[in-house]
XYZ file of C-alpha atoms in Angstrom:
493
model
C -8.174 15.557 -41.443
C -7.006 16.228 -37.868
C -8.625 19.232 -36.210
C -6.139 21.847 -34.992
C -6.637 24.188 -32.041
C -4.374 27.056 -31.012
C -4.402 28.212 -27.380
C -2.336 30.514 -25.193
C -1.661 30.192 -21.461
C 0.663 31.890 -19.012
C 2.188 28.538 -18.027
C 2.199 25.130 -19.748
C 3.030 22.128 -17.557
C 3.904 18.855 -19.303
C 3.139 16.042 -16.884
C 0.243 15.996 -14.413
C 1.741 13.904 -11.661
C 2.017 15.161 -8.093
C 4.857 17.498 -9.075
C 3.134 18.992 -12.106
C -0.068 19.462 -10.132
C 1.793 21.453 -7.492
C 3.477 23.721 -10.054
C 0.169 24.450 -11.751
C -1.571 25.051 -8.427
C 1.062 27.560 -7.323
C 1.039 29.583 -10.534
C -2.766 29.734 -10.484
C -2.644 30.905 -6.874
C -0.202 33.534 -8.133
C -2.805 34.860 -10.584
C -1.607 33.154 -13.775
C -3.374 30.743 -16.108
C -2.087 27.190 -16.419
C -2.711 24.039 -18.420
C -1.637 20.513 -17.509
C -0.787 18.042 -20.268
C -0.978 14.378 -19.322
C -0.640 11.295 -21.497
C -1.693 8.797 -18.810
C -3.408 9.268 -15.429
C -3.660 12.588 -13.627
C -1.793 12.066 -10.366
C 1.125 10.304 -11.990
C 3.480 7.563 -10.894
C 3.246 8.130 -7.150
C -0.524 7.785 -7.006
C -0.868 4.664 -9.126
C 2.423 2.779 -9.468
C 4.880 3.923 -6.793
C 4.477 5.563 -3.367
C 0.847 4.776 -2.591
C 0.476 1.207 -3.901
C 3.901 0.087 -2.678
C 3.238 1.348 0.849
C -0.230 -0.203 0.760
C 1.453 -3.534 -0.025
C 4.023 -3.095 2.751
C 1.918 -1.802 5.628
C -0.165 -4.932 6.386
C 2.954 -7.063 6.769
C 4.543 -4.497 9.068
C 1.394 -4.259 11.191
C 1.157 -8.041 11.497
C 4.822 -8.399 12.375
C 4.517 -5.604 14.906
C 1.728 -7.461 16.702
C 3.784 -10.655 16.619
C 6.635 -8.975 18.530
C 4.582 -7.867 21.563
C 3.631 -10.468 24.187
C -0.097 -10.457 24.711
C -0.758 -9.377 21.159
C 1.461 -12.160 19.837
C -0.735 -14.846 21.327
C -3.823 -13.347 19.666
C -2.315 -13.444 16.180
C -3.241 -16.752 14.619
C -3.216 -16.052 10.886
C -0.881 -14.997 8.112
C -1.612 -12.146 5.714
C -4.700 -12.411 3.528
C -3.099 -11.592 0.173
C -6.409 -10.934 -1.591
C -7.428 -8.462 1.119
C -4.061 -6.706 0.862
C -4.412 -6.366 -2.913
C -7.985 -5.110 -2.513
C -6.804 -2.424 -0.078
C -4.000 -1.532 -2.504
C -6.615 -1.085 -5.230
C -8.504 1.307 -2.967
C -5.442 3.499 -2.499
C -4.913 3.686 -6.267
C -8.618 4.476 -6.833
C -8.628 1.347 -9.012
C -6.357 3.237 -11.435
C -9.081 5.773 -12.160
C -8.198 9.468 -11.961
C -11.665 11.022 -11.666
C -10.937 12.473 -8.228
C -7.655 14.003 -9.359
C -9.311 15.471 -12.463
C -12.011 17.063 -10.318
C -9.331 18.670 -8.135
C -7.635 20.084 -11.255
C -10.907 21.538 -12.505
C -11.889 22.937 -9.099
C -8.467 24.588 -8.787
C -8.945 26.482 -12.058
C -6.344 24.563 -14.023
C -7.099 23.356 -17.533
C -6.286 19.785 -18.558
C -5.436 18.376 -21.974
C -4.973 14.628 -22.259
C -2.272 13.745 -24.739
C 1.463 13.811 -25.373
C 3.140 17.183 -25.444
C 6.427 18.159 -27.036
C 8.294 21.379 -27.613
C 8.380 22.660 -31.170
C 10.210 25.894 -30.365
C 10.622 28.526 -27.658
C 7.477 28.641 -25.486
C 5.542 26.501 -27.968
C 4.172 23.033 -27.169
C 2.345 20.759 -29.563
C -0.011 18.179 -28.098
C -1.311 15.097 -29.860
C -4.589 14.987 -27.984
C -6.269 11.731 -27.054
C -9.452 13.339 -28.352
C -7.975 13.360 -31.852
C -7.309 17.100 -31.824
C -3.856 18.579 -32.420
C -3.217 21.422 -29.989
C -0.629 24.144 -30.522
C -0.080 25.871 -27.216
C 1.947 28.997 -26.545
C 3.211 29.992 -23.106
C 3.406 33.677 -22.212
C 5.781 33.038 -19.326
C 6.910 29.435 -18.830
C 6.890 25.823 -19.938
C 7.518 23.352 -17.133
C 8.743 19.785 -17.645
C 7.409 17.489 -14.930
C 7.531 14.227 -16.849
C 8.951 12.084 -14.066
C 11.374 9.237 -14.598
C 11.614 5.883 -16.358
C 13.265 2.589 -15.373
C 16.879 2.015 -16.347
C 17.327 -1.647 -17.280
C 20.768 -3.143 -16.695
C 22.888 -4.428 -19.642
C 22.118 -8.078 -18.965
C 22.267 -10.542 -21.843
C 18.818 -11.770 -22.857
C 16.864 -9.213 -20.837
C 15.783 -6.965 -23.711
C 12.408 -7.902 -25.093
C 11.384 -10.110 -22.164
C 8.107 -9.493 -20.369
C 9.626 -8.796 -16.964
C 8.205 -6.620 -14.206
C 9.319 -3.102 -13.469
C 8.060 -1.402 -10.330
C 4.861 -0.534 -12.236
C 3.897 -4.134 -12.841
C 4.918 -5.168 -9.333
C 2.877 -2.505 -7.539
C -0.163 -3.144 -9.757
C 0.045 -6.965 -9.712
C -3.353 -8.668 -9.695
C -2.041 -11.769 -7.944
C 0.943 -12.864 -5.895
C 3.422 -15.047 -7.826
C 4.633 -18.262 -6.257
C 8.219 -17.133 -6.759
C 9.862 -13.825 -7.587
C 13.419 -12.915 -8.565
C 14.397 -9.298 -7.890
C 17.348 -7.591 -9.588
C 18.434 -4.555 -7.597
C 19.343 -3.870 -3.977
C 18.159 -0.272 -3.830
C 15.064 1.102 -2.146
C 12.471 -0.171 -4.638
C 13.943 -3.650 -4.955
C 14.327 -4.026 -1.205
C 10.830 -2.809 -0.350
C 9.084 -4.924 -2.962
C 11.137 -8.012 -2.122
C 9.910 -7.855 1.453
C 6.337 -7.002 0.480
C 5.988 -10.022 -1.794
C 7.798 -12.331 0.610
C 5.274 -11.466 3.291
C 2.446 -11.972 0.808
C 3.616 -15.517 0.157
C 6.169 -15.405 -2.685
C 9.469 -17.250 -2.511
C 11.736 -14.258 -3.169
C 15.367 -14.112 -4.260
C 17.045 -10.705 -4.380
C 20.235 -10.225 -6.401
C 22.343 -7.071 -6.041
C 25.496 -6.233 -7.954
C 26.790 -4.436 -4.841
C 25.598 -4.253 -1.266
C 22.058 -3.821 -0.008
C 21.010 -0.172 0.301
C 24.632 0.793 -0.189
C 23.851 4.525 -0.107
C 23.143 4.227 3.645
C 25.456 3.517 6.590
C 26.393 -0.140 6.791
C 25.049 -0.558 10.345
C 21.610 0.628 9.227
C 21.544 -1.468 6.055
C 22.531 -4.576 8.008
C 19.387 -4.312 10.123
C 17.247 -4.220 6.982
C 19.186 -7.162 5.544
C 18.475 -9.157 8.696
C 14.794 -8.269 8.380
C 14.658 -9.530 4.797
C 16.356 -12.794 5.678
C 14.035 -13.277 8.647
C 11.161 -13.101 6.155
C 12.763 -15.821 4.061
C 14.205 -13.639 1.292
C 17.244 -15.273 -0.309
C 19.590 -12.290 -0.602
C 22.588 -12.570 -2.963
C 24.847 -9.529 -2.556
C 27.897 -8.437 -4.561
C 26.717 -10.767 -7.288
C 26.503 -9.951 -10.980
C 23.777 -11.192 -13.327
C 25.106 -12.734 -16.533
C 22.005 -13.752 -18.446
C 18.217 -13.936 -18.237
C 16.013 -16.292 -20.248
C 12.371 -17.314 -20.248
C 10.796 -20.712 -20.690
C 7.654 -21.544 -22.608
C 5.649 -21.705 -19.386
C 6.525 -18.072 -18.731
C 8.987 -18.671 -15.903
C 12.392 -16.967 -15.810
C 15.899 -18.306 -15.367
C 18.521 -15.918 -14.029
C 22.150 -16.962 -14.467
C 24.514 -15.341 -11.980
C 28.188 -14.508 -12.326
C 29.109 -17.017 -9.619
C 27.632 -19.845 -11.699
C 24.409 -20.197 -9.726
C 20.988 -20.046 -11.373
C 17.631 -18.838 -10.088
C 14.261 -19.905 -11.428
C 11.209 -17.787 -10.712
C 7.658 -17.336 -11.889
C 8.199 -13.579 -12.185
C 11.223 -11.308 -12.577
C 11.299 -7.779 -11.138
C 14.004 -5.463 -12.474
C 14.519 -2.537 -10.097
C 17.998 -1.243 -10.946
C 17.394 2.482 -11.013
C 15.590 5.228 -12.904
C 16.473 8.135 -15.181
C 14.689 11.398 -16.048
C 11.987 10.799 -18.673
C 13.050 13.394 -21.243
C 12.729 11.483 -24.509
C 10.246 12.672 -27.111
C 9.837 16.123 -25.564
C 11.390 18.027 -28.474
C 14.254 19.394 -26.402
C 16.440 19.381 -29.512
C 14.283 22.226 -30.899
C 15.680 24.518 -28.208
C 19.255 23.234 -28.299
C 19.023 20.777 -25.408
C 20.085 17.489 -26.905
C 20.386 15.689 -30.235
C 17.516 15.143 -32.637
C 17.952 11.407 -32.097
C 19.644 9.519 -29.314
C 19.540 9.939 -25.545
C 18.833 13.362 -24.050
C 21.573 14.519 -21.666
C 20.635 15.487 -18.097
C 19.261 18.981 -17.696
C 20.996 21.630 -15.624
C 18.682 23.721 -13.484
C 19.167 26.571 -11.051
C 17.669 26.777 -7.580
C 14.265 27.799 -8.991
C 14.141 24.938 -11.493
C 15.022 27.188 -14.455
C 16.788 25.176 -17.158
C 20.246 26.494 -17.949
C 22.084 26.376 -21.271
C 18.987 27.082 -23.337
C 19.522 28.017 -26.987
C 16.986 29.886 -29.083
C 16.933 32.254 -32.048
C 18.596 30.065 -34.675
C 20.969 28.467 -32.215
C 22.268 31.661 -30.644
C 22.525 31.603 -26.884
C 20.268 34.145 -25.274
C 21.356 35.574 -21.947
C 19.275 38.708 -21.846
C 17.223 37.678 -18.821
C 14.135 37.186 -20.987
C 14.207 34.914 -23.999
C 16.156 32.158 -22.265
C 14.220 32.263 -18.977
C 11.084 30.329 -19.811
C 11.851 26.595 -19.558
C 11.783 24.850 -16.178
C 12.220 21.248 -15.026
C 11.008 19.893 -11.698
C 10.878 16.609 -9.827
C 12.432 13.530 -11.384
C 12.668 15.290 -14.750
C 15.230 17.663 -13.238
C 17.282 14.629 -12.206
C 18.463 15.965 -8.845
C 16.357 14.344 -6.124
C 14.001 11.568 -7.247
C 11.579 11.567 -4.335
C 7.926 12.575 -4.529
C 7.893 14.774 -1.440
C 11.023 16.593 -2.559
C 9.617 16.980 -6.060
C 6.477 18.587 -4.635
C 8.634 20.903 -2.536
C 10.610 21.884 -5.636
C 7.372 22.366 -7.567
C 6.021 24.812 -4.996
C 9.230 26.859 -5.154
C 9.240 26.791 -8.958
C 5.581 27.777 -9.251
C 6.068 30.690 -6.874
C 9.204 31.799 -8.754
C 7.397 31.730 -12.112
C 4.535 33.816 -10.761
C 6.918 36.278 -9.102
C 8.981 36.683 -12.281
C 5.825 37.214 -14.327
C 4.917 40.095 -12.000
C 8.432 41.513 -11.944
C 8.787 40.700 -8.240
C 11.772 38.378 -8.648
C 14.948 39.389 -10.423
C 17.999 37.182 -10.730
C 18.785 34.393 -8.273
C 16.685 34.228 -5.106
C 18.219 34.071 -1.655
C 18.821 30.604 -0.196
C 15.954 29.356 1.976
C 13.554 31.843 0.399
C 10.176 30.636 -0.883
C 11.563 30.669 -4.452
C 14.692 28.576 -3.801
C 14.968 24.784 -3.594
C 17.704 25.025 -0.967
C 16.660 21.910 0.942
C 17.594 19.799 -2.080
C 21.227 20.557 -1.274
C 21.119 20.264 2.515
C 18.132 18.426 3.960
C 16.531 15.712 1.832
C 14.535 13.282 4.003
C 14.193 9.716 2.802
C 12.504 6.634 4.242
C 12.923 3.014 3.252
C 9.573 1.502 4.269
C 10.878 -1.951 5.001
C 10.526 -3.640 8.391
C 12.678 -2.490 10.101
C 12.526 0.969 8.567
C 15.492 3.064 7.528
C 15.183 6.845 7.657
C 17.744 9.526 6.902
C 18.081 13.224 6.194
C 20.907 15.516 5.177
C 24.529 14.594 4.647
C 26.265 11.354 5.444
C 29.720 11.515 7.013
C 31.324 10.801 3.645
C 29.269 13.428 1.820
C 29.970 16.034 4.503
C 33.713 15.383 4.293
C 33.585 15.598 0.497
C 31.769 18.930 0.782
C 34.556 20.308 2.960
C 32.955 20.253 6.399
C 34.867 19.630 9.614
C 32.668 16.728 10.601
C 32.189 14.259 13.405
C 29.541 11.656 14.078
C 27.953 9.882 16.995
C 26.284 6.472 16.750
C 24.315 4.352 19.177
C 22.032 1.336 19.194
C 18.443 2.384 19.832
C 18.035 0.980 23.322
C 15.746 3.124 25.457
C 12.621 2.527 27.524
C 10.420 3.417 24.580
C 12.021 0.858 22.279
C 11.767 -1.874 24.942
C 8.061 -1.152 25.327
C 7.571 -0.954 21.559
C 8.429 -4.612 20.987
C 10.368 -7.540 22.360
C 13.992 -7.656 21.224
C 13.782 -4.246 19.510
C 16.878 -3.659 17.404
C 17.717 -0.226 16.082
C 20.591 2.104 15.286
C 20.940 5.874 15.142
C 23.567 8.331 13.931
C 23.998 12.092 14.037
C 26.432 13.894 11.707
C 27.775 17.112 13.223
C 29.402 20.201 11.749
C 32.097 20.793 14.378
C 32.733 24.382 13.349
C 29.135 25.524 13.845
C 27.998 22.784 16.250
C 24.863 22.024 14.219
C 23.503 18.872 12.619
C 24.366 18.110 9.017
C 22.517 14.800 8.897
C 20.897 11.966 10.782
C 20.079 8.310 10.161
C 17.770 5.975 12.065
C 17.137 2.274 11.527
C 14.588 0.170 13.376
C 10.853 -0.459 13.662
C 8.778 2.715 13.125
C 11.782 5.077 13.052
C 10.269 7.052 10.169
C 8.377 9.011 12.818
C 11.700 10.241 14.231
C 12.763 11.759 10.934
C 10.882 15.039 10.810
C 12.468 16.220 14.061
C 15.863 15.615 12.474
C 14.785 17.406 9.293
C 13.716 20.456 11.304
C 17.013 20.435 13.202
C 19.028 20.331 9.965
C 16.955 22.944 8.114
C 16.787 25.223 11.151
C 20.514 24.784 11.864
C 19.613 24.351 15.517
C 22.730 24.571 17.732
C 23.321 21.324 19.580
C 23.402 23.021 22.968
C 19.908 24.372 22.219
C 18.736 21.059 20.798
C 19.673 19.483 24.140
C 16.771 21.448 25.658
C 14.277 19.697 23.333
C 13.327 17.076 25.910
C 11.905 13.856 24.395
C 8.740 12.459 25.931
C 9.179 9.408 28.150
C 8.842 6.545 27.394
C 9.107 6.924 23.624
C 11.645 5.776 21.064
C 12.517 9.451 20.523
C 14.462 9.297 23.798
C 17.323 8.150 21.582
C 17.782 11.850 20.751
C 18.786 12.520 24.359
C 21.107 9.529 24.418
C 22.816 10.634 21.197
C 23.396 14.151 22.521
C 24.708 12.787 25.802
C 27.030 10.484 23.870
C 28.230 13.545 21.979
C 29.129 15.152 25.293
C 26.234 17.419 26.212
């Protein structure tokens, strides 16, 4: 007979990744009790299968290539990457897929941890099938927070279902480098991992149904495309995949819409992700069917889930009974980036604590500590390829769609700092300007090491710094950041 334990906490957080950890930390700092429920490793996707291992795989190749582009250093570089050393360093950054350090942080912070799968069974009630064999029934006095991350979205390709292909998890945790790799998907994950494995020695073919990194300006994406091809990646763009099959030796055959076929030792499918909301019992509170896919959640600026139904299916809008369920990070489905999820988590945790104390009523003011305003205006994103691609805020198209009177200025990155950085430096930069207020709405940079330019742009967008004031922010000479001055001069300042 399964032992049953009933517990009560102020806040229950389902999912102990980076986002869930930040929510729990904030509510504990706010004087509330919190419990984290985690079915896998504390620290979540970013720590073990995404941000950290993927960047650990990419960085050695970028460092080596950087040395190879500077005379003097170039002559001293006589070797290619040591794949086993790269994988060993990757293992270090994932703590060898052990979460002891993360668990200690949880305990030291005053957060409780239950390992197991949690699901809602009613308003404020979560049932956990514990890995210790105990069934926990938990009740939240103030809030339940969903921070369950996201899951891969496989494409509807004939023959793919049931095959033992890689997702980003298997790719970032690979124990060896395959001789050949086929990648389906031209987004950030597919592009980064294609280059990482090419530089580690795989013969890589990347297939994208559309363009490469099509969510970014074409001039920026073209620089990344050139970088991939320089590393030997066979890039097939605007090409559909008709069928995938696997031979007895484990290799894959990918049949393309143009009649071509690709054979590879491994297949990586990186065609997008969706919020991981299945099996959470959302149907018990009126948020989805009892069986079938769960629709995306709608959340307000604090992460509070809207459209909640309780009390025998009656909608509660009394400011109390319906204001207890939150979703943050990828689970909320708005911005699927770790740093933005952690930002949202901090705002949500503070809002929960403030509401519990009666210090927050209704909707908080934009840009307050309780509001996730940056998710609408200033989301920074970096593609860690070589060259890098970094952007923040609105593109020209998005700004026009949102009703802004917009202009843009674009330039190649060609300054003293870029010439010193490496021989034949190629880069591109763009500023998107709100002409009515004369402030930045967005910025994009492409080129080696441009990620370090991004935070200045993020500050300018968030702070709504007038361009004539931004002109007085003099970039140090000779650095790549001198492109800021050139862009503002091109604009007319």
